[in-house]
Every structure is written in C-alpha cells, then in structure tokens.
JSON list of C-alpha atoms in Angstrom, two decimals:
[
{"chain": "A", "resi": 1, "resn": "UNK", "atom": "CA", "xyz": [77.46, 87.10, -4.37]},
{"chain": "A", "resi": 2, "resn": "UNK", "atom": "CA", "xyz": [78.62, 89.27, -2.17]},
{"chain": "A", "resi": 3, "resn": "UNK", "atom": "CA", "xyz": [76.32, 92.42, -3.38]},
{"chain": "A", "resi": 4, "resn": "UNK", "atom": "CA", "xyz": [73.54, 89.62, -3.04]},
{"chain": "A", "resi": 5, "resn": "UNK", "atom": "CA", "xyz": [74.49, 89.08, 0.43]},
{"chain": "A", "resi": 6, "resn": "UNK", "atom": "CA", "xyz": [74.51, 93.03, 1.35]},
{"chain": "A", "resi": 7, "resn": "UNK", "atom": "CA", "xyz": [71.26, 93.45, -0.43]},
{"chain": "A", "resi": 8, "resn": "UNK", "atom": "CA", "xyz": [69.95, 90.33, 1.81]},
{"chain": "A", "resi": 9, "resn": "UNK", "atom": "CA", "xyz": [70.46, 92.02, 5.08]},
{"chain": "A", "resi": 10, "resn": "UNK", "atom": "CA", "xyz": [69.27, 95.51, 4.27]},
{"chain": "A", "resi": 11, "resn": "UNK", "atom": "CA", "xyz": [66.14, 93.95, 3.20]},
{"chain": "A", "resi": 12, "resn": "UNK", "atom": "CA", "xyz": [66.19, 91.73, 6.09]},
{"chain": "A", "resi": 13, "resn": "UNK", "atom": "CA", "xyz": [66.52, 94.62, 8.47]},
{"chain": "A", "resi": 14, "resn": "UNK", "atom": "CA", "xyz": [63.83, 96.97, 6.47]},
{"chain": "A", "resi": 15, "resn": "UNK", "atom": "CA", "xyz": [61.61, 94.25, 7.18]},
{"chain": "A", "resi": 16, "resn": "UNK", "atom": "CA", "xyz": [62.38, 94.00, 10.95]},
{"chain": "A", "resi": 17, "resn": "UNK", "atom": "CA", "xyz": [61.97, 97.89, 10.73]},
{"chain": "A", "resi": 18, "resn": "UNK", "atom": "CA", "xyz": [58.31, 98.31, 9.39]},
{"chain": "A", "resi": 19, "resn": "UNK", "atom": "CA", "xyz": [57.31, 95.01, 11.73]},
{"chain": "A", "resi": 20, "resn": "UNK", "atom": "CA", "xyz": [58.62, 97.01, 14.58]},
{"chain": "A", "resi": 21, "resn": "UNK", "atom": "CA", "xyz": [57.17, 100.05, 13.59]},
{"chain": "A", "resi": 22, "resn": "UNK", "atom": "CA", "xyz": [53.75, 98.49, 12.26]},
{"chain": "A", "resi": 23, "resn": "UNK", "atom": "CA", "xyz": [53.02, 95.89, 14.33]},
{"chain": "A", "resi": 24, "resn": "UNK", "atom": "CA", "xyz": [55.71, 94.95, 17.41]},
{"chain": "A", "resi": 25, "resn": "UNK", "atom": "CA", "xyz": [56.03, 98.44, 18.70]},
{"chain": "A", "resi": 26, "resn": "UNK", "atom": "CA", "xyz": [52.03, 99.38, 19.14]},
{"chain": "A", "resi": 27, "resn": "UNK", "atom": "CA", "xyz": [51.83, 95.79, 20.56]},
{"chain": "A", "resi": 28, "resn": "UNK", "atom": "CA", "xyz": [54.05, 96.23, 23.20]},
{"chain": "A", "resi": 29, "resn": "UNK", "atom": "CA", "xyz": [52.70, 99.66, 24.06]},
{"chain": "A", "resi": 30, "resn": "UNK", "atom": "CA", "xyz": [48.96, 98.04, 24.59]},
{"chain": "A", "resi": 31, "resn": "UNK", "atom": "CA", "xyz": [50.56, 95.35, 26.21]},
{"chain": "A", "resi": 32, "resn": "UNK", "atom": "CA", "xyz": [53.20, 97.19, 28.05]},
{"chain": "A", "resi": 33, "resn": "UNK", "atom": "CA", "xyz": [51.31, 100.60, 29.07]},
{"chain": "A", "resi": 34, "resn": "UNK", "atom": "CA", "xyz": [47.73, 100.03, 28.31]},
{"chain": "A", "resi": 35, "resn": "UNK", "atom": "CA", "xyz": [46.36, 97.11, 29.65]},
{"chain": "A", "resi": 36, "resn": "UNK", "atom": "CA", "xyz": [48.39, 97.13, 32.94]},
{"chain": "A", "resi": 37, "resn": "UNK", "atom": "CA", "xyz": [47.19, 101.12, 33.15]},
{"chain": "A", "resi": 38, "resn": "UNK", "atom": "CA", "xyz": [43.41, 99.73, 32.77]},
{"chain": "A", "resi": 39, "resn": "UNK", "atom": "CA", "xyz": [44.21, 97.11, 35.27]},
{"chain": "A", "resi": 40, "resn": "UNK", "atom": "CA", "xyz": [45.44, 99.25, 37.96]},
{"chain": "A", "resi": 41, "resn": "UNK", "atom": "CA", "xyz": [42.49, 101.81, 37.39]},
{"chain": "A", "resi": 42, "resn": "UNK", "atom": "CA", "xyz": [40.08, 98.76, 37.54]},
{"chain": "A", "resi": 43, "resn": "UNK", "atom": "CA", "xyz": [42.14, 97.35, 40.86]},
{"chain": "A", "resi": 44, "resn": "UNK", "atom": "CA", "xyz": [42.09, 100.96, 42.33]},
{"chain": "A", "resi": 45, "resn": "UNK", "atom": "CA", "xyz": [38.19, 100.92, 42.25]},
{"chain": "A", "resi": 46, "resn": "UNK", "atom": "CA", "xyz": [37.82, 97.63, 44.51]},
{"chain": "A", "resi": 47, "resn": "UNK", "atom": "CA", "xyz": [38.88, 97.66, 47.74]},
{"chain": "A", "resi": 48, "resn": "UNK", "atom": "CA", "xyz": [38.84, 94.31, 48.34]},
{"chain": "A", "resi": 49, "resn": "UNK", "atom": "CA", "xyz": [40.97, 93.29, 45.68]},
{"chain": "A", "resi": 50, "resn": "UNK", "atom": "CA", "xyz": [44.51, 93.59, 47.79]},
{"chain": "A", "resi": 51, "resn": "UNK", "atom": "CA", "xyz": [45.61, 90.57, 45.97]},
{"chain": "A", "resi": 52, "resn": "UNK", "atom": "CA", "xyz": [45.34, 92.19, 42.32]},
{"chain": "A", "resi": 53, "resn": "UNK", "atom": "CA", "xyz": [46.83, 95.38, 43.63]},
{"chain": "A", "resi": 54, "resn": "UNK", "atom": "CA", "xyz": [49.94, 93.83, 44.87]},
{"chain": "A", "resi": 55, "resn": "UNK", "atom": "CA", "xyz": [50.79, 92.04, 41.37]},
{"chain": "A", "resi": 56, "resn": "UNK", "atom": "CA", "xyz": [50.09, 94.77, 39.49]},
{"chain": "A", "resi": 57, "resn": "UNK", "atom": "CA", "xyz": [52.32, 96.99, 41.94]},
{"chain": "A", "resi": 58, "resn": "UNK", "atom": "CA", "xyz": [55.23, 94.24, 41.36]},
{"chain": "A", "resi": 59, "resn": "UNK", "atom": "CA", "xyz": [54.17, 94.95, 38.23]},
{"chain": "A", "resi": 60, "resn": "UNK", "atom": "CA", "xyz": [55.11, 98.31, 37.89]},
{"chain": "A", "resi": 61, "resn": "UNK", "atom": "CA", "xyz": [58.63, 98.01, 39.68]},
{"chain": "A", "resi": 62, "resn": "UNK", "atom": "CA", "xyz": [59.77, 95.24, 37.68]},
{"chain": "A", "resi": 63, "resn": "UNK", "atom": "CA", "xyz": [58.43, 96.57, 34.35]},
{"chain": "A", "resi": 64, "resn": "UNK", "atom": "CA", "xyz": [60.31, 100.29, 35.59]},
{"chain": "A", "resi": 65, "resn": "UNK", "atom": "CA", "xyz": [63.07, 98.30, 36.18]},
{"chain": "A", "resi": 66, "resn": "UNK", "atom": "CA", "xyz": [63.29, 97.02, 32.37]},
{"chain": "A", "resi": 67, "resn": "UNK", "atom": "CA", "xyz": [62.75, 100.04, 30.91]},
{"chain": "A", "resi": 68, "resn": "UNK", "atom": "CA", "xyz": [65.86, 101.76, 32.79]},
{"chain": "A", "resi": 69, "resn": "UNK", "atom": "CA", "xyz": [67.85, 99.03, 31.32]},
{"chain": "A", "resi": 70, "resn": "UNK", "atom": "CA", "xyz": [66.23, 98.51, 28.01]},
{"chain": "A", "resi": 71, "resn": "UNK", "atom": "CA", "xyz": [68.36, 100.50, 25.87]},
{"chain": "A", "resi": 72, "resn": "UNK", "atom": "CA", "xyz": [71.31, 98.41, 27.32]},
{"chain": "A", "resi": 73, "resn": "UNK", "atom": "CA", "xyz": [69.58, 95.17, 26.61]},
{"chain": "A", "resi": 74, "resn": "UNK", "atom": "CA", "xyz": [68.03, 96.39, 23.10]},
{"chain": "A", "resi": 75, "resn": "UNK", "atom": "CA", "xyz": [72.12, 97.54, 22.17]},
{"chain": "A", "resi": 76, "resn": "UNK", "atom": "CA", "xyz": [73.23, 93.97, 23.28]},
{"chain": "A", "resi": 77, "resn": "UNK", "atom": "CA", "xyz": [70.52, 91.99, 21.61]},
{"chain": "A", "resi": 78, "resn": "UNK", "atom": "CA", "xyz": [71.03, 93.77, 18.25]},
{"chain": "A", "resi": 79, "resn": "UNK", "atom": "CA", "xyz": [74.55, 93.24, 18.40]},
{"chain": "A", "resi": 80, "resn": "UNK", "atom": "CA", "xyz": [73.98, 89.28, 18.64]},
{"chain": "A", "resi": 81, "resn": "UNK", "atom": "CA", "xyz": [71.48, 89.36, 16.11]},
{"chain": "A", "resi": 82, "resn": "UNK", "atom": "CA", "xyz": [68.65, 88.32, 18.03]},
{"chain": "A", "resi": 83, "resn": "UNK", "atom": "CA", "xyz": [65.06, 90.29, 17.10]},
{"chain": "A", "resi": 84, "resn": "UNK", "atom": "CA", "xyz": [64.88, 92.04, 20.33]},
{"chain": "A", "resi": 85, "resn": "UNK", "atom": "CA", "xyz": [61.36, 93.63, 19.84]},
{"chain": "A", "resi": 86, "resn": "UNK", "atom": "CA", "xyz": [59.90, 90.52, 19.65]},
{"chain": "A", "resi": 87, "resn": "UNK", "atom": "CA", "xyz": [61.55, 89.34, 22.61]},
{"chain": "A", "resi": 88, "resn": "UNK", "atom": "CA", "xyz": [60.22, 92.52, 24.32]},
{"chain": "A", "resi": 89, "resn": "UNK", "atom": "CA", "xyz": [56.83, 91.77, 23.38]},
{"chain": "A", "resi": 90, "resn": "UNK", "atom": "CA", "xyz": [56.93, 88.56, 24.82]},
{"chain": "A", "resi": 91, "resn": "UNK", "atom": "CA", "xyz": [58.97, 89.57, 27.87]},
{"chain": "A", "resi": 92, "resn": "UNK", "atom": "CA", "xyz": [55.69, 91.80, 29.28]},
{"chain": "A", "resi": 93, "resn": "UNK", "atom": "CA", "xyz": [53.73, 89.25, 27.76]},
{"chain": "A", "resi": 94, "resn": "UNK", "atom": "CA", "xyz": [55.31, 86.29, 30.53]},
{"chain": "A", "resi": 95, "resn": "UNK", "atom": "CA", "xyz": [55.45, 89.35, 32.91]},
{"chain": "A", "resi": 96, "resn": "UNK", "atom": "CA", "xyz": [51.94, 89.63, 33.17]},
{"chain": "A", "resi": 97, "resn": "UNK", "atom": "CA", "xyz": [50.38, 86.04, 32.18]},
{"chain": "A", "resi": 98, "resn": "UNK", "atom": "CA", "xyz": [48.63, 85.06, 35.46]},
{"chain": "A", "resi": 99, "resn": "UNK", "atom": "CA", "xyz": [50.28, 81.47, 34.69]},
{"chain": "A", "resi": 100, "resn": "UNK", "atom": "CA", "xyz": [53.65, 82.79, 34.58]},
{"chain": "A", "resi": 101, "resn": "UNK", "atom": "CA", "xyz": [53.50, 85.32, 36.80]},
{"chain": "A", "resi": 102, "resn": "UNK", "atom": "CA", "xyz": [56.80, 86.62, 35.85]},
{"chain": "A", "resi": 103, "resn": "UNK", "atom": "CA", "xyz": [56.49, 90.14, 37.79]},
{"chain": "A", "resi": 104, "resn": "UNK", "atom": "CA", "xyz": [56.49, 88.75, 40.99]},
{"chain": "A", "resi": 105, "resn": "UNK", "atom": "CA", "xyz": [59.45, 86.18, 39.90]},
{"chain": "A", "resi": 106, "resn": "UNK", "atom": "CA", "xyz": [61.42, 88.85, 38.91]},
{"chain": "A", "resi": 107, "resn": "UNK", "atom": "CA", "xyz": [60.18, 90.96, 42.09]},
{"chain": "A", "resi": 108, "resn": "UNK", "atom": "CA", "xyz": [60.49, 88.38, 44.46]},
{"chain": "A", "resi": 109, "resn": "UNK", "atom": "CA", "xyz": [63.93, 86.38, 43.30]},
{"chain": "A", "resi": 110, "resn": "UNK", "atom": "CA", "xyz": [65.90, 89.45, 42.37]},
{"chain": "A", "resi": 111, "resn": "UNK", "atom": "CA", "xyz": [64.32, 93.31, 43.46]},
{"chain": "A", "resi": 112, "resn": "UNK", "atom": "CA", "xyz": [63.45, 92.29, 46.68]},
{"chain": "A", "resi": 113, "resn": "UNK", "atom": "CA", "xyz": [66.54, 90.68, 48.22]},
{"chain": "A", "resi": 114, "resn": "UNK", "atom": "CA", "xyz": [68.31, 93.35, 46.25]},
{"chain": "A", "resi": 115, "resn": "UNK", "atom": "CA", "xyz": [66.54, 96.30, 47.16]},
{"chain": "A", "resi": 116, "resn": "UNK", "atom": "CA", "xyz": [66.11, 95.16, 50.82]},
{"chain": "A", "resi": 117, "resn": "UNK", "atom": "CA", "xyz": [69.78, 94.68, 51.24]},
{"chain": "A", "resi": 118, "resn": "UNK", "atom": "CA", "xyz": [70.76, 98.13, 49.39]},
{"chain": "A", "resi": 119, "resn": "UNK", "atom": "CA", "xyz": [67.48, 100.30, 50.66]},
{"chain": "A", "resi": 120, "resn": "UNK", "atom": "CA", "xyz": [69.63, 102.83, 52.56]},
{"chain": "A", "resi": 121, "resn": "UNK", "atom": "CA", "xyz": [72.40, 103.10, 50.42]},
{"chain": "A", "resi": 122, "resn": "UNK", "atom": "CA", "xyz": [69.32, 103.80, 47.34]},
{"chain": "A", "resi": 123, "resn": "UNK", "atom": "CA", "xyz": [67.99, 106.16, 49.65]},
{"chain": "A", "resi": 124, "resn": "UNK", "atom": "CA", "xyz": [70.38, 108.65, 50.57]},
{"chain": "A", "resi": 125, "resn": "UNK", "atom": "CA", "xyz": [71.38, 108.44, 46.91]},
{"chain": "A", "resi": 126, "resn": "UNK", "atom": "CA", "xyz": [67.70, 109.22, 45.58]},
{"chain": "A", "resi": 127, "resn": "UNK", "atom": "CA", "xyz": [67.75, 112.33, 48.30]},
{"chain": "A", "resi": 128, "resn": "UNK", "atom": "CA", "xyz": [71.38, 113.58, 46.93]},
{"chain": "A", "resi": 129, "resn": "UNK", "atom": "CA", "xyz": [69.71, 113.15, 43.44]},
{"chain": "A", "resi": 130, "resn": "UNK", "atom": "CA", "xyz": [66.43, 115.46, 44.48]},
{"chain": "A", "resi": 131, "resn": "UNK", "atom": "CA", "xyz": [68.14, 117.93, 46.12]},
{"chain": "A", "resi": 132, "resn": "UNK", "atom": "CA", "xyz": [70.44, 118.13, 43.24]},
{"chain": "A", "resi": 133, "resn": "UNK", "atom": "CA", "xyz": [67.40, 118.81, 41.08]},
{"chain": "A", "resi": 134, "resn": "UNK", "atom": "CA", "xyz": [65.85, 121.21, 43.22]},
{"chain": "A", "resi": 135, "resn": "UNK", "atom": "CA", "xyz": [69.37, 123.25, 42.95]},
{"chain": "A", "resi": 136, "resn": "UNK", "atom": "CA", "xyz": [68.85, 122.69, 39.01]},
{"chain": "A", "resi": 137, "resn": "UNK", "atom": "CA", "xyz": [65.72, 123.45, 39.02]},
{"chain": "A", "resi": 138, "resn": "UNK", "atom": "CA", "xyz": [65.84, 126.78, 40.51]},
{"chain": "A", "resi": 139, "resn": "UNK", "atom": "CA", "xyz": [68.64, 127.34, 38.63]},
{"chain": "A", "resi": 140, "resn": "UNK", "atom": "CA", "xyz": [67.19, 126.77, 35.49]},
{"chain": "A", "resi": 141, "resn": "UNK", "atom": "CA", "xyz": [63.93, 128.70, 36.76]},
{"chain": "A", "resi": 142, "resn": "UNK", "atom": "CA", "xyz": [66.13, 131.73, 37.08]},
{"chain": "A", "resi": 143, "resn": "UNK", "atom": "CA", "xyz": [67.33, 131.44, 33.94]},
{"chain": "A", "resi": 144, "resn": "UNK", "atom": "CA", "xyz": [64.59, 131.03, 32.14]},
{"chain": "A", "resi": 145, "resn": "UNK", "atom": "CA", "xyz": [63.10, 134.21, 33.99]},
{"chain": "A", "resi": 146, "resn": "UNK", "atom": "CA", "xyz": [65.84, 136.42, 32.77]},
{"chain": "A", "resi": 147, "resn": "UNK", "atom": "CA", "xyz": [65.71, 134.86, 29.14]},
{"chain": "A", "resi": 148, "resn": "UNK", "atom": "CA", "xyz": [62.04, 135.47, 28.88]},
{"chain": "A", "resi": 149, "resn": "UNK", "atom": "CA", "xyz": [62.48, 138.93, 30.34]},
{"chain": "A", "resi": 150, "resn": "UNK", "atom": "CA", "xyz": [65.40, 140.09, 27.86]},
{"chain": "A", "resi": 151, "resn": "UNK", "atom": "CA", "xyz": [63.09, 138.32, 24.86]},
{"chain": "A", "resi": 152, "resn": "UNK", "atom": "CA", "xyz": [60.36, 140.39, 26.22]},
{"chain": "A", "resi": 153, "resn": "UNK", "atom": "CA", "xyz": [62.16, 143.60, 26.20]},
{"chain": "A", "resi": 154, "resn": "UNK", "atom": "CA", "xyz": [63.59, 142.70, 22.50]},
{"chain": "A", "resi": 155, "resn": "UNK", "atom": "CA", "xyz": [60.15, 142.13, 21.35]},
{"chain": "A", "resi": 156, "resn": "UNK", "atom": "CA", "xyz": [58.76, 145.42, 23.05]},
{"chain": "A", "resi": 157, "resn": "UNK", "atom": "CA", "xyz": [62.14, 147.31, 21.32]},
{"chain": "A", "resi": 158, "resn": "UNK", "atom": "CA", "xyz": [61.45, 145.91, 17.97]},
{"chain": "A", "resi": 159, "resn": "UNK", "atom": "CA", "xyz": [57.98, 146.43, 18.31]},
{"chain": "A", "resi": 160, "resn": "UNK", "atom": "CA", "xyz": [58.39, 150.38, 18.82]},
{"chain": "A", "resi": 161, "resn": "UNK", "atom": "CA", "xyz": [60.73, 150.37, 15.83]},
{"chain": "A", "resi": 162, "resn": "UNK", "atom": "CA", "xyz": [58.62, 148.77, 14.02]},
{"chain": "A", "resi": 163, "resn": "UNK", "atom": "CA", "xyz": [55.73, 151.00, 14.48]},
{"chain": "A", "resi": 164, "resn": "UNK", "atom": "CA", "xyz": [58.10, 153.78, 14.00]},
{"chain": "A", "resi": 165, "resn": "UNK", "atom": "CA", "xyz": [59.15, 152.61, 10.59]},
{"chain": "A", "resi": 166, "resn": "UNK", "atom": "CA", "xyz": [55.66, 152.42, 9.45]},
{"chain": "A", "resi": 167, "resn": "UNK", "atom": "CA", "xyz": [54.87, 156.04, 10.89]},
{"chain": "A", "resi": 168, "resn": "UNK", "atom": "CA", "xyz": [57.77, 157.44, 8.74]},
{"chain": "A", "resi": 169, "resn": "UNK", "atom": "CA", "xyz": [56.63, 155.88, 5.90]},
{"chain": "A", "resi": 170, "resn": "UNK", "atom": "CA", "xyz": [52.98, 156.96, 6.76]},
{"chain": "A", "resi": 171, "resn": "UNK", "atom": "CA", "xyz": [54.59, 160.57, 6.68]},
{"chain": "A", "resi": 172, "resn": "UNK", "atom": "CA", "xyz": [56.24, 160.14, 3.94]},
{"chain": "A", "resi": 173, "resn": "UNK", "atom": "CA", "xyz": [53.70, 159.22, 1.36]},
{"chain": "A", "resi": 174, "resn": "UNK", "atom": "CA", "xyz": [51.41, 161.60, 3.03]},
{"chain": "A", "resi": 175, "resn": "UNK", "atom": "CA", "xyz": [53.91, 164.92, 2.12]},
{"chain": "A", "resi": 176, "resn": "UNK", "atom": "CA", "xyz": [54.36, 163.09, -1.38]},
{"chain": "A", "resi": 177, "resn": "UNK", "atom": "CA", "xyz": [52.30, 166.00, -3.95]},
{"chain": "A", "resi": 178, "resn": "UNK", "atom": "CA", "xyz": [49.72, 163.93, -6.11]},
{"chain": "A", "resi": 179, "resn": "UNK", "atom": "CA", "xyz": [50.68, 162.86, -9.32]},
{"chain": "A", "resi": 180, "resn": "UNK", "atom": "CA", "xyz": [50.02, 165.02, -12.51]},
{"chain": "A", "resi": 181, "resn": "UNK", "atom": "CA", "xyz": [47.53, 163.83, -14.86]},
{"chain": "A", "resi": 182, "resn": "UNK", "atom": "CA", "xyz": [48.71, 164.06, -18.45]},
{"chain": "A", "resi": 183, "resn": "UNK", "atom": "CA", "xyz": [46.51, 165.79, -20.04]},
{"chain": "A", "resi": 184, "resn": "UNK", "atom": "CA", "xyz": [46.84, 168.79, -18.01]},
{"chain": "A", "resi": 185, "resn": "UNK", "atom": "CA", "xyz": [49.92, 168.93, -19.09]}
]
C-alpha cells in the first residue's frame, strides 16, 4: 500500500509537471507578458485613451510586484499542496478582467498607501542600490578588459607557436631524402 501510495504522488506530480510545462506555463506567458505588451503598444498609439493607459500602468506595477515575490509565494503554495500554476494563471487572469479589475485593487488598496507612505525611504534606497551598481559595474568592466586582454595575448602566443610547430615540421619533411624505390635496389 504504501509503494502504491509513493507511486500515486510521483505520478500525480509528473502530471502537474507536463500541465505546467505544456499548457499552464505558455498560458500564463500570453496572458501574463503578451497580451498586456499588445495592450500597452495599442494604448501608446491613442492619445486619447488616458483611461486605458492608466490601468494598464497599474498593471505593470502590480504584476512587477508579483513577480518579485513569486518565488516566495510559488515555495509556500507547493509546500501546502495547492497547484500554484494554476492559481497563477488565474491570478493575471482577475488582474486584468475589466470586471474585476484586480490591478487597480491591488494598486489602489495596498501599493499606493504603501508606496506613498515609504516613497523616500524607497528612494534613497533605489539611489544607494544604482550607485552601488555603477561601482560594480565599472568594476566588472575593468575586469573584463584585462581578462579579454590576457586571453588575447594567450591566443596571439599560442598562435605563433602554433605556426612555429607547423614550420618545423614543414622543414622537417622537406630535408627528409625521398624514399628508395625497390627495384633500384
């Protein structure tokens, strides 16, 4: 029975696998990514459509949002056994249903008043954070610069012995006498 059991859940969980994989996953890219892309590109081209553009902007910030915390959320639902990918299907699903209007829900009940009441404090943290990655950056730059330059030279060094190799040899079968043939022996 208890084999049985075992064998249960890792079919159980192969078929959650190849649904996520198959099915749930490219769903909730076109649903996630693709259609609100197309929908901003489409908003973009009307000027008069201030209304569309500011949903699909809350949009954006609460869908960010998710996705910083989604591997949090994902870890949690799998641990209580609930089928998270469908959930996140249907999660951008209610976020952008025009009769749900879940975006600006989540934008207006939680971001907002949270965001307005920390916007400095995010601030000087998001400019400690940049100029932290310009330092990085330029360290990293110079690195790379002086790895490149040392592969270069070790490419131009084994390059020259390479060609030297192949000279000697060159030489070498060009001093070699020809062979014999047998019957003038």
């Amino acid at each position: 029975e208890c084999l049985f059991f075992f064998g249960f859940i890792i079919l159980v969980n192969m078929i959650c696998a190849i649904l996520n994989t198959l099915i749930l996953n490219p769903m909730f890219l076109a649903i996630g990514f693709v259609l609100p892309a197309f929908e901003t590109f489409k908003a973009l081209q009307v000027s008069d459509n201030k209304s569309r553009r500011m949903s699909l902007l809350m949009y954006w910030a609460v869908f960010a949002l998710f996705f910083v915390f989604e591997d949090y959320v994902e870890r949690l639902c799998c641990m209580l056994g609930i089928f998270y990918f469908v959930l996140k299907v249907l999660f951008v699903v209610w976020l952008q249903a025009p009769q749900f209007n879940g975006a600006e829900v989540i934008f207006e009940k939680i971001m907002k008043p949270y965001m307005g009441a920390h916007e400095d404090w995010v601030d000087a943290k998001l400019e400690v954070a940049k100029e932290m990655s310009l330092v990085v950056g330029e360290k990293v730059g110079a690195k790379t610069v002086v790895v490149a330059s040392m592969a270069r030279e070790a490419m131009t060094t084994i390059s020259s012995k390479v060609s030297a190799l192949q000279e000697m040899q060159k030489d070498k079968s060009e001093e070699k006498p020809a062979p014999k043939d047998k019957k003038e022996e």
